[in-house]
Tab-separated table of C-alpha atoms in Angstrom:
chain	number	residue	atom	x	y	z
A	1	UNK	CA	20.319	-40.205	176.244
A	2	UNK	CA	18.271	-36.554	176.304
A	3	UNK	CA	19.845	-34.331	173.318
A	4	UNK	CA	20.514	-30.475	173.942
A	5	UNK	CA	20.746	-28.203	171.519
A	6	UNK	CA	23.522	-24.827	171.416
A	7	UNK	CA	19.941	-23.120	170.856
A	8	UNK	CA	17.308	-24.440	173.405
A	9	UNK	CA	16.707	-20.769	175.140
A	10	UNK	CA	17.906	-18.581	172.675
A	11	UNK	CA	15.493	-15.850	172.428
A	12	UNK	CA	16.405	-12.269	170.054
A	13	UNK	CA	15.141	-8.883	171.433
A	14	UNK	CA	15.597	-5.130	170.307
A	15	UNK	CA	16.109	-3.550	173.521
A	16	UNK	CA	19.435	-3.849	174.597
A	17	UNK	CA	20.837	-0.456	175.440
A	18	UNK	CA	24.754	0.790	176.955
A	19	UNK	CA	26.291	-1.276	173.789
A	20	UNK	CA	27.787	-0.330	170.943
A	21	UNK	CA	29.409	-2.221	167.726
A	22	UNK	CA	32.290	-1.511	165.740
A	23	UNK	CA	33.650	0.458	169.104
A	24	UNK	CA	37.826	-0.211	167.838
A	25	UNK	CA	36.430	2.329	164.834
A	26	UNK	CA	36.283	4.868	167.282
A	27	UNK	CA	40.033	4.344	167.498
A	28	UNK	CA	41.500	5.726	164.054
A	29	UNK	CA	38.994	8.847	164.387
A	30	UNK	CA	40.744	9.850	167.817
A	31	UNK	CA	44.188	9.356	165.826
A	32	UNK	CA	42.983	11.492	163.068
A	33	UNK	CA	42.415	14.147	166.154
A	34	UNK	CA	45.124	13.570	168.048
A	35	UNK	CA	47.368	14.366	165.206
A	36	UNK	CA	45.949	17.107	163.827
A	37	UNK	CA	44.273	15.744	161.005
A	38	UNK	CA	40.837	16.863	161.598
A	39	UNK	CA	41.345	20.272	162.730
A	40	UNK	CA	43.507	20.384	159.329
A	41	UNK	CA	41.043	19.357	157.314
A	42	UNK	CA	38.514	21.982	158.845
A	43	UNK	CA	40.601	24.721	157.448
A	44	UNK	CA	41.218	23.689	153.987
A	45	UNK	CA	37.372	23.065	153.947
A	46	UNK	CA	36.423	26.294	155.906
A	47	UNK	CA	33.630	28.497	153.119
A	48	UNK	CA	33.514	32.033	154.050
A	49	UNK	CA	30.150	33.297	155.308
A	50	UNK	CA	29.186	29.566	155.937
A	51	UNK	CA	29.434	28.111	159.014
A	52	UNK	CA	27.727	24.516	159.137
A	53	UNK	CA	26.139	22.885	161.915
A	54	UNK	CA	28.939	19.590	160.975
A	55	UNK	CA	32.067	20.929	160.328
A	56	UNK	CA	33.045	19.648	157.160
A	57	UNK	CA	36.671	18.422	158.728
A	58	UNK	CA	34.871	16.349	160.691
A	59	UNK	CA	32.518	14.663	157.866
A	60	UNK	CA	35.300	14.054	156.341
A	61	UNK	CA	36.821	12.300	158.711
A	62	UNK	CA	34.212	9.991	159.327
A	63	UNK	CA	33.702	9.460	156.071
A	64	UNK	CA	37.282	8.059	156.204
A	65	UNK	CA	36.488	5.907	159.426
A	66	UNK	CA	33.509	4.728	157.300
A	67	UNK	CA	35.316	3.562	155.043
A	68	UNK	CA	38.254	1.884	157.259
A	69	UNK	CA	35.495	-0.036	158.564
A	70	UNK	CA	34.382	-1.440	155.861
A	71	UNK	CA	31.510	0.761	154.754
A	72	UNK	CA	30.892	0.358	150.905
A	73	UNK	CA	28.379	3.226	150.488
A	74	UNK	CA	27.915	6.233	151.846
A	75	UNK	CA	24.178	5.237	153.574
A	76	UNK	CA	27.256	3.177	155.613
A	77	UNK	CA	27.510	6.621	157.612
A	78	UNK	CA	24.635	5.150	160.228
A	79	UNK	CA	26.681	2.595	161.293
A	80	UNK	CA	28.481	5.702	163.150
A	81	UNK	CA	25.836	7.256	164.027
A	82	UNK	CA	24.570	4.366	166.024
A	83	UNK	CA	27.508	5.131	168.236
A	84	UNK	CA	26.426	8.567	168.462
A	85	UNK	CA	27.242	8.007	172.688
A	86	UNK	CA	30.625	7.822	172.106
A	87	UNK	CA	30.958	9.868	169.100
A	88	UNK	CA	29.023	12.707	169.247
A	89	UNK	CA	27.005	14.200	166.646
A	90	UNK	CA	27.730	12.672	163.284
A	91	UNK	CA	26.488	13.709	159.715
A	92	UNK	CA	24.265	12.266	158.051
A	93	UNK	CA	24.289	10.587	154.347
A	94	UNK	CA	22.728	13.991	152.772
A	95	UNK	CA	25.469	16.249	154.603
A	96	UNK	CA	28.263	14.221	153.530
A	97	UNK	CA	26.817	14.181	149.875
A	98	UNK	CA	26.745	17.586	150.495
A	99	UNK	CA	30.207	17.713	152.223
A	100	UNK	CA	31.752	15.419	148.929
A	101	UNK	CA	30.210	18.473	146.510
A	102	UNK	CA	31.694	20.699	148.411
A	103	UNK	CA	35.344	19.483	147.345
A	104	UNK	CA	36.033	21.265	144.425
A	105	UNK	CA	39.860	20.620	142.795
A	106	UNK	CA	40.763	24.032	144.641
A	107	UNK	CA	39.601	22.331	148.325
A	108	UNK	CA	41.396	18.898	147.066
A	109	UNK	CA	44.820	21.312	146.562
A	110	UNK	CA	44.016	22.351	150.326
A	111	UNK	CA	43.568	19.541	151.503
A	112	UNK	CA	46.539	17.579	149.617
A	113	UNK	CA	48.198	20.216	152.351
A	114	UNK	CA	46.860	19.026	154.765
A	115	UNK	CA	47.635	15.833	155.002
A	116	UNK	CA	51.082	16.741	154.127
A	117	UNK	CA	51.431	18.893	156.890
A	118	UNK	CA	49.502	16.016	159.596
A	119	UNK	CA	52.365	13.797	157.819
A	120	UNK	CA	55.021	15.756	159.164
A	121	UNK	CA	53.817	15.683	162.350
A	122	UNK	CA	53.164	11.517	161.746
A	123	UNK	CA	56.783	10.785	161.124
A	124	UNK	CA	58.352	13.263	163.567
A	125	UNK	CA	56.717	10.617	166.642
A	126	UNK	CA	57.058	7.205	164.592
A	127	UNK	CA	59.151	4.961	167.276
A	128	UNK	CA	62.419	4.176	165.299
A	129	UNK	CA	61.444	6.535	162.918
A	130	UNK	CA	60.881	6.266	159.467
A	131	UNK	CA	60.646	2.035	158.313
A	132	UNK	CA	62.901	0.837	155.964
A	133	UNK	CA	61.824	-0.431	152.804
A	134	UNK	CA	63.008	-3.955	152.567
A	135	UNK	CA	63.926	-6.760	149.920
A	136	UNK	CA	66.169	-9.860	149.471
A	137	UNK	CA	66.775	-9.718	153.145
A	138	UNK	CA	67.921	-5.978	153.385
A	139	UNK	CA	66.959	-2.516	153.747
A	140	UNK	CA	67.361	0.359	151.943
A	141	UNK	CA	67.901	2.864	155.084
A	142	UNK	CA	67.020	6.176	154.863
A	143	UNK	CA	65.737	5.688	151.097
A	144	UNK	CA	62.137	6.122	150.443
A	145	UNK	CA	60.634	4.541	148.140
A	146	UNK	CA	57.433	5.373	145.929
A	147	UNK	CA	55.325	2.649	143.879
A	148	UNK	CA	53.768	4.154	141.284
A	149	UNK	CA	51.264	1.861	139.629
A	150	UNK	CA	47.471	2.126	137.713
A	151	UNK	CA	44.267	-0.100	137.989
A	152	UNK	CA	41.192	-0.780	136.922
A	153	UNK	CA	37.880	0.156	139.009
A	154	UNK	CA	34.982	-1.319	136.976
A	155	UNK	CA	31.533	-0.058	136.925
A	156	UNK	CA	28.169	-1.122	136.648
A	157	UNK	CA	26.255	1.561	135.342
A	158	UNK	CA	26.744	4.530	133.440
A	159	UNK	CA	28.983	7.727	135.291
A	160	UNK	CA	30.611	10.550	134.054
A	161	UNK	CA	33.761	10.141	132.273
A	162	UNK	CA	33.496	5.838	132.450
A	163	UNK	CA	34.742	4.371	129.266
A	164	UNK	CA	35.943	1.138	128.109
A	165	UNK	CA	39.302	-0.693	129.532
A	166	UNK	CA	41.908	-2.489	127.531
A	167	UNK	CA	40.821	-5.583	129.591
A	168	UNK	CA	37.812	-5.222	127.676
A	169	UNK	CA	35.489	-4.022	130.912
A	170	UNK	CA	34.260	-1.252	131.503
A	171	UNK	CA	34.956	1.913	134.090
A	172	UNK	CA	38.086	4.160	135.234
A	173	UNK	CA	41.726	3.809	135.216
A	174	UNK	CA	42.819	5.594	138.513
A	175	UNK	CA	46.837	5.762	139.062
A	176	UNK	CA	48.166	6.212	142.391
A	177	UNK	CA	51.580	6.041	143.988
A	178	UNK	CA	52.036	4.477	147.661
A	179	UNK	CA	55.127	4.585	149.625
A	180	UNK	CA	56.359	1.468	150.252
A	181	UNK	CA	58.100	2.427	153.378
A	182	UNK	CA	55.152	2.905	155.231
A	183	UNK	CA	51.997	1.675	153.091
A	184	UNK	CA	50.709	5.262	152.912
A	185	UNK	CA	48.710	5.985	149.755
A	186	UNK	CA	49.851	8.953	148.845
A	187	UNK	CA	48.560	10.987	146.251
A	188	UNK	CA	46.100	9.543	143.319
A	189	UNK	CA	44.101	10.749	139.895
A	190	UNK	CA	41.216	9.559	138.817
A	191	UNK	CA	41.205	9.160	135.332
A	192	UNK	CA	38.255	7.949	132.727
A	193	UNK	CA	38.602	4.074	131.551
A	194	UNK	CA	40.356	4.937	128.324
A	195	UNK	CA	42.857	6.828	129.749
A	196	UNK	CA	46.705	5.430	128.633
A	197	UNK	CA	49.069	2.687	130.817
A	198	UNK	CA	51.974	4.715	130.173
A	199	UNK	CA	51.429	8.222	129.701
A	200	UNK	CA	53.921	10.382	131.119
A	201	UNK	CA	52.363	13.561	131.820
A	202	UNK	CA	49.356	11.184	134.665
A	203	UNK	CA	52.852	9.698	135.889
A	204	UNK	CA	54.591	12.975	136.359
A	205	UNK	CA	51.163	14.537	137.817
A	206	UNK	CA	50.351	11.951	140.812
A	207	UNK	CA	54.642	11.739	141.133
A	208	UNK	CA	54.504	15.767	141.679
A	209	UNK	CA	51.626	15.597	144.111
A	210	UNK	CA	53.660	12.158	146.367
A	211	UNK	CA	56.707	13.939	146.661
A	212	UNK	CA	54.799	16.896	147.934
A	213	UNK	CA	53.413	14.306	150.873
A	214	UNK	CA	57.041	13.046	151.778
A	215	UNK	CA	58.556	15.360	154.962
A	216	UNK	CA	60.805	17.638	153.147
A	217	UNK	CA	63.628	15.816	155.256
A	218	UNK	CA	62.690	13.395	153.565
A	219	UNK	CA	62.879	14.092	150.192
A	220	UNK	CA	67.124	14.152	149.942
A	221	UNK	CA	67.140	10.168	148.706
A	222	UNK	CA	63.983	9.214	146.759
A	223	UNK	CA	63.687	6.009	144.612
A	224	UNK	CA	60.688	5.962	142.379
A	225	UNK	CA	59.755	2.226	141.016
A	226	UNK	CA	57.069	1.136	138.066
A	227	UNK	CA	56.070	-1.285	135.813
A	228	UNK	CA	57.112	-1.011	131.927
A	229	UNK	CA	54.023	1.752	132.117
A	230	UNK	CA	56.731	4.257	133.299
A	231	UNK	CA	59.281	3.345	130.598
A	232	UNK	CA	58.476	6.521	128.787
A	233	UNK	CA	61.087	9.488	128.102
A	234	UNK	CA	59.316	11.881	129.267
A	235	UNK	CA	59.369	10.192	132.757
A	236	UNK	CA	62.524	9.570	133.140
A	237	UNK	CA	63.552	12.859	131.749
A	238	UNK	CA	61.757	14.114	134.483
A	239	UNK	CA	62.754	11.810	137.179
A	240	UNK	CA	66.530	12.857	135.758
A	241	UNK	CA	65.779	15.857	136.344
A	242	UNK	CA	64.719	16.000	139.917
A	243	UNK	CA	68.242	15.178	140.625
A	244	UNK	CA	68.891	19.063	139.788
A	245	UNK	CA	67.697	19.853	142.982
A	246	UNK	CA	70.053	20.673	145.764
A	247	UNK	CA	70.422	18.188	148.547
A	248	UNK	CA	68.108	15.629	146.713
A	249	UNK	CA	68.841	12.203	145.155
A	250	UNK	CA	66.332	10.555	142.909
A	251	UNK	CA	66.307	7.196	141.429
A	252	UNK	CA	64.207	4.974	139.420
A	253	UNK	CA	63.283	1.558	138.615
A	254	UNK	CA	61.222	1.151	135.753
A	255	UNK	CA	60.606	-2.390	134.025
A	256	UNK	CA	61.189	-2.268	130.194
A	257	UNK	CA	59.826	-4.123	127.331
A	258	UNK	CA	61.727	-6.926	125.635
A	259	UNK	CA	61.880	-4.841	122.388
A	260	UNK	CA	64.239	-6.271	118.742
A	261	UNK	CA	67.731	-3.905	120.107
A	262	UNK	CA	67.164	-5.771	123.910
A	263	UNK	CA	66.624	-9.191	121.441
A	264	UNK	CA	69.883	-8.476	120.235
A	265	UNK	CA	71.957	-7.711	122.700
A	266	UNK	CA	70.497	-10.517	124.729
A	267	UNK	CA	71.854	-13.344	121.831
A	268	UNK	CA	75.394	-11.605	121.991
A	269	UNK	CA	75.614	-11.431	125.797
A	270	UNK	CA	78.455	-14.156	126.866
A	271	UNK	CA	76.888	-17.202	129.339
A	272	UNK	CA	80.144	-16.218	131.789
A	273	UNK	CA	77.985	-12.035	131.897
A	274	UNK	CA	74.823	-14.453	133.599
A	275	UNK	CA	74.642	-14.821	137.440
A	276	UNK	CA	72.186	-15.830	139.899
A	277	UNK	CA	68.947	-14.349	140.600
A	278	UNK	CA	67.631	-13.677	144.316
A	279	UNK	CA	64.397	-14.428	146.092
A	280	UNK	CA	62.476	-11.900	148.345
A	281	UNK	CA	64.664	-13.399	151.348
A	282	UNK	CA	68.345	-13.065	149.675
A	283	UNK	CA	68.831	-16.637	149.325
A	284	UNK	CA	69.907	-17.726	145.474
A	285	UNK	CA	67.323	-18.755	143.380
A	286	UNK	CA	67.341	-21.847	141.288
A	287	UNK	CA	66.638	-21.266	137.603
A	288	UNK	CA	67.134	-17.695	137.025
A	289	UNK	CA	69.488	-15.501	136.597
A	290	UNK	CA	70.336	-11.883	136.507
A	291	UNK	CA	72.874	-9.957	133.480
A	292	UNK	CA	73.335	-6.282	132.398
A	293	UNK	CA	72.940	-5.652	128.638
A	294	UNK	CA	73.628	-1.821	129.260
A	295	UNK	CA	77.370	-2.658	127.360
A	296	UNK	CA	75.679	-4.681	124.540
A	297	UNK	CA	73.523	-2.405	123.336
A	298	UNK	CA	73.731	-0.260	120.284
A	299	UNK	CA	75.431	3.791	121.768
A	300	UNK	CA	72.381	5.322	119.451
A	301	UNK	CA	69.475	3.424	121.247
A	302	UNK	CA	70.960	4.288	124.571
A	303	UNK	CA	71.645	8.165	123.679
A	304	UNK	CA	67.849	8.875	122.959
A	305	UNK	CA	67.515	8.105	127.180
A	306	UNK	CA	69.122	9.806	130.055
A	307	UNK	CA	72.486	9.395	130.439
A	308	UNK	CA	73.487	7.050	133.260
A	309	UNK	CA	70.712	4.756	132.809
A	310	UNK	CA	70.912	0.807	132.699
A	311	UNK	CA	69.291	-1.871	131.300
A	312	UNK	CA	69.173	-4.962	133.545
A	313	UNK	CA	67.842	-8.526	132.348
A	314	UNK	CA	66.749	-11.429	134.501
A	315	UNK	CA	65.721	-15.024	133.003
A	316	UNK	CA	63.963	-17.950	134.156
A	317	UNK	CA	63.322	-21.392	133.228
A	318	UNK	CA	59.256	-21.347	132.562
A	319	UNK	CA	56.731	-23.269	134.846
A	320	UNK	CA	55.179	-25.964	133.098
A	321	UNK	CA	52.089	-24.608	130.795
A	322	UNK	CA	53.822	-20.871	130.310
A	323	UNK	CA	53.436	-19.393	127.468
A	324	UNK	CA	56.738	-18.170	125.524
A	325	UNK	CA	56.618	-15.679	122.561
A	326	UNK	CA	58.932	-16.318	119.313
A	327	UNK	CA	62.634	-15.215	120.791
A	328	UNK	CA	61.816	-17.383	124.126
A	329	UNK	CA	60.874	-20.037	122.376
A	330	UNK	CA	64.718	-20.788	121.070
A	331	UNK	CA	66.271	-21.338	123.838
A	332	UNK	CA	63.487	-21.868	126.498
A	333	UNK	CA	64.412	-18.481	129.421
A	334	UNK	CA	62.045	-16.303	129.601
A	335	UNK	CA	62.810	-12.480	129.989
A	336	UNK	CA	61.765	-9.474	131.798
A	337	UNK	CA	64.008	-6.531	131.873
A	338	UNK	CA	64.243	-3.032	133.817
A	339	UNK	CA	66.285	0.095	133.637
A	340	UNK	CA	67.371	2.249	136.698
A	341	UNK	CA	70.226	5.384	137.185
A	342	UNK	CA	71.674	3.608	140.193
A	343	UNK	CA	75.363	3.719	139.715
A	344	UNK	CA	76.173	1.128	142.432
A	345	UNK	CA	75.259	-2.035	144.064
A	346	UNK	CA	75.201	-5.347	143.837
A	347	UNK	CA	73.344	-6.229	140.180
A	348	UNK	CA	71.470	-9.166	141.799
A	349	UNK	CA	70.082	-7.046	144.519
A	350	UNK	CA	68.977	-3.972	142.222
A	351	UNK	CA	66.743	-6.670	140.220
A	352	UNK	CA	65.521	-7.933	143.568
A	353	UNK	CA	64.567	-4.482	144.769
A	354	UNK	CA	62.986	-3.884	141.258
A	355	UNK	CA	60.764	-7.157	141.855
A	356	UNK	CA	60.145	-5.582	145.388
A	357	UNK	CA	57.411	-3.616	143.149
A	358	UNK	CA	55.174	-6.706	142.925
A	359	UNK	CA	53.744	-4.989	146.749
A	360	UNK	CA	52.266	-2.801	145.017
A	361	UNK	CA	48.934	-5.058	144.256
A	362	UNK	CA	48.898	-5.574	147.420
A	363	UNK	CA	48.036	-1.937	148.242
A	364	UNK	CA	45.851	-1.566	145.750
A	365	UNK	CA	44.000	-4.674	146.345
A	366	UNK	CA	43.677	-3.273	149.809
A	367	UNK	CA	42.458	0.454	148.560
A	368	UNK	CA	39.932	-1.232	146.820
A	369	UNK	CA	39.083	-2.539	150.580
A	370	UNK	CA	38.605	0.680	151.423
A	371	UNK	CA	36.507	2.397	148.667
A	372	UNK	CA	38.865	2.037	145.438
A	373	UNK	CA	36.269	-0.527	144.313
A	374	UNK	CA	33.125	1.194	144.930
A	375	UNK	CA	32.201	4.498	143.742
A	376	UNK	CA	29.888	5.687	144.622
A	377	UNK	CA	28.384	8.897	142.239
A	378	UNK	CA	27.359	8.572	138.423
A	379	UNK	CA	29.398	12.546	139.275
A	380	UNK	CA	33.277	12.609	138.141
A	381	UNK	CA	33.702	15.706	140.563
A	382	UNK	CA	32.028	13.502	143.488
A	383	UNK	CA	34.071	10.526	142.725
A	384	UNK	CA	37.420	12.689	142.563
A	385	UNK	CA	35.704	13.667	146.234
A	386	UNK	CA	35.930	9.599	147.358
A	387	UNK	CA	39.127	9.356	146.370
A	388	UNK	CA	40.190	11.718	148.830
A	389	UNK	CA	38.119	9.952	151.189
A	390	UNK	CA	39.774	6.600	150.135
A	391	UNK	CA	43.456	8.128	151.090
A	392	UNK	CA	42.570	9.461	153.745
A	393	UNK	CA	41.120	6.189	154.648
A	394	UNK	CA	44.527	4.416	154.030
A	395	UNK	CA	46.215	7.151	155.421
A	396	UNK	CA	44.493	5.916	158.969
A	397	UNK	CA	44.991	2.543	158.733
A	398	UNK	CA	48.678	3.227	157.921
A	399	UNK	CA	49.252	5.589	161.031
A	400	UNK	CA	47.022	3.284	163.441
A	401	UNK	CA	49.376	0.329	162.666
A	402	UNK	CA	52.610	2.490	162.775
A	403	UNK	CA	52.021	4.968	166.028
A	404	UNK	CA	49.396	2.289	167.820
A	405	UNK	CA	50.077	-1.265	167.225
A	406	UNK	CA	53.026	-1.898	169.132
A	407	UNK	CA	53.741	-3.373	172.124
A	408	UNK	CA	51.234	-5.766	173.110
A	409	UNK	CA	49.026	-4.303	170.129
A	410	UNK	CA	51.776	-5.662	167.936
A	411	UNK	CA	49.438	-8.944	166.877
A	412	UNK	CA	47.550	-6.232	165.015
A	413	UNK	CA	50.519	-4.174	163.053
A	414	UNK	CA	50.264	-6.400	160.244
A	415	UNK	CA	46.796	-7.212	159.618
A	416	UNK	CA	45.422	-6.481	156.446
A	417	UNK	CA	42.128	-3.793	156.236
A	418	UNK	CA	39.932	-7.173	156.339
A	419	UNK	CA	41.250	-9.224	159.587
A	420	UNK	CA	41.681	-5.550	160.903
A	421	UNK	CA	38.015	-4.922	161.036
A	422	UNK	CA	37.269	-8.519	162.515
A	423	UNK	CA	40.222	-8.427	165.025
A	424	UNK	CA	40.039	-4.828	166.134
A	425	UNK	CA	37.463	-2.428	164.397
A	426	UNK	CA	34.014	-4.365	164.473
A	427	UNK	CA	34.840	-5.406	167.734
A	428	UNK	CA	31.635	-4.797	170.457
A	429	UNK	CA	31.718	-3.348	174.026
A	430	UNK	CA	29.664	-1.933	176.737
A	431	UNK	CA	29.515	1.927	177.329
A	432	UNK	CA	29.479	2.369	180.569
A	433	UNK	CA	28.824	5.767	182.340
A	434	UNK	CA	30.315	7.441	185.874
A	435	UNK	CA	29.928	10.691	186.471
A	436	UNK	CA	30.444	13.033	183.255
A	437	UNK	CA	33.391	10.053	181.986
A	438	UNK	CA	32.353	8.081	179.832
A	439	UNK	CA	34.545	4.114	179.646
A	440	UNK	CA	34.351	1.841	176.586
A	441	UNK	CA	33.952	-1.838	177.575
A	442	UNK	CA	35.903	-4.455	175.491
A	443	UNK	CA	34.922	-7.955	176.294
A	444	UNK	CA	37.292	-9.693	178.300
A	445	UNK	CA	37.077	-12.690	176.209
A	446	UNK	CA	37.819	-11.186	173.156
A	447	UNK	CA	40.971	-12.526	171.462
A	448	UNK	CA	42.671	-9.326	171.436
A	449	UNK	CA	40.938	-7.085	174.101
A	450	UNK	CA	44.248	-6.485	175.509
A	451	UNK	CA	45.657	-5.467	171.885
A	452	UNK	CA	42.970	-3.175	171.551
A	453	UNK	CA	43.049	-1.620	175.095
A	454	UNK	CA	46.868	-0.919	174.133
A	455	UNK	CA	45.930	0.551	170.981
A	456	UNK	CA	44.146	3.305	172.946
A	457	UNK	CA	46.324	3.979	175.436
A	458	UNK	CA	48.816	4.635	172.790
A	459	UNK	CA	46.912	6.980	170.883
A	460	UNK	CA	45.755	8.455	173.885
A	461	UNK	CA	49.377	9.385	174.957
A	462	UNK	CA	50.569	10.702	171.322
A	463	UNK	CA	50.977	15.012	171.445
A	464	UNK	CA	49.288	16.975	169.619
A	465	UNK	CA	50.717	19.243	167.213
A	466	UNK	CA	52.312	22.363	168.356
């Protein structure tokens, strides 16, 4: 029997023409143009008596598209330059460096305004409106949920303002805010590695920026969620003050440390005050219970906190091998607490709503997969500008999912960044010309070819801003 091999007769040459790789990366770039983001960034980056060869707004969009496509360093802009037949002229790596150097503090504020204007247009054209945040098998309706959290970005070389972190690593400690409804990366601040986890001023700064990113007609009902790092008097007082804005309701759900007063309240809480906790699906979770401790705390303790603050505790039987505190070893329960100013609603649902804050960890992981994990420069200002590009990239991914991954393209809507690249952004295609028209041809055997074509057709139909 004659043996055959799949590689028989196979050869590789470098003389192909009319072929482009990463053809799907054209989509987020086209989307940025259609929704007006490119034009808004061009206005924000304009300098008097300076007319660059490469428009700075276009360069920032190309950098964001590169990050969306999986680029990890500025030299990866060469992948887009390879597609010049489809994209036109793309800036070189040195031009990208110069553009980042031009993103000063004043320019960053203008870019925030440009993003907010574009977001208002995008949200007004979302199919079915802004998605509702969901937890425990229910949704929160028109409430816009803002999740704030910080993370560690490790650096392996001496960079400006990099410092030892509380996790015994070395790098930066950025803090950011994500919209749970849309997965958008609304605001962020790059901080030294030794920046405090619970610094109220940093929380207030990024939350103020994030609220400014939310279109005005959606700021009427906000929920701010945080882990225990947000449990500070200054932050909760600031959130409470936001309710003084006419027509606006701002609620918070923030983790709280199990301190001595809470331990005493837990010890005095009667057994009948505990009720079953819920799973993310809304079903009763075995071995987990919830109780409100507000009425069991000393009045003097709550007087120091904003009026209307409620203290809710969850207890759960730990998994085998889990380490418990000395207090938890007494009865074998593991305790977690949070505080909220939501006055109504089922206790179990409020606790499930708070636990949904854990989704922010996925948002952070996606941001690190899209540029946040690799800061390119030794200079802090350039790394701040890179962080702006990371947020732009996150916006483009979120908007592509919400605006274009519908109908035949719905199979791509739930893809994480890596899966989206594998199925969509990194697809190869042939570029055919006919007269003055160009046609990108996705291989008909590609499993997601129909979905990719549907994405492009939907983006082409998006109305441009007035």
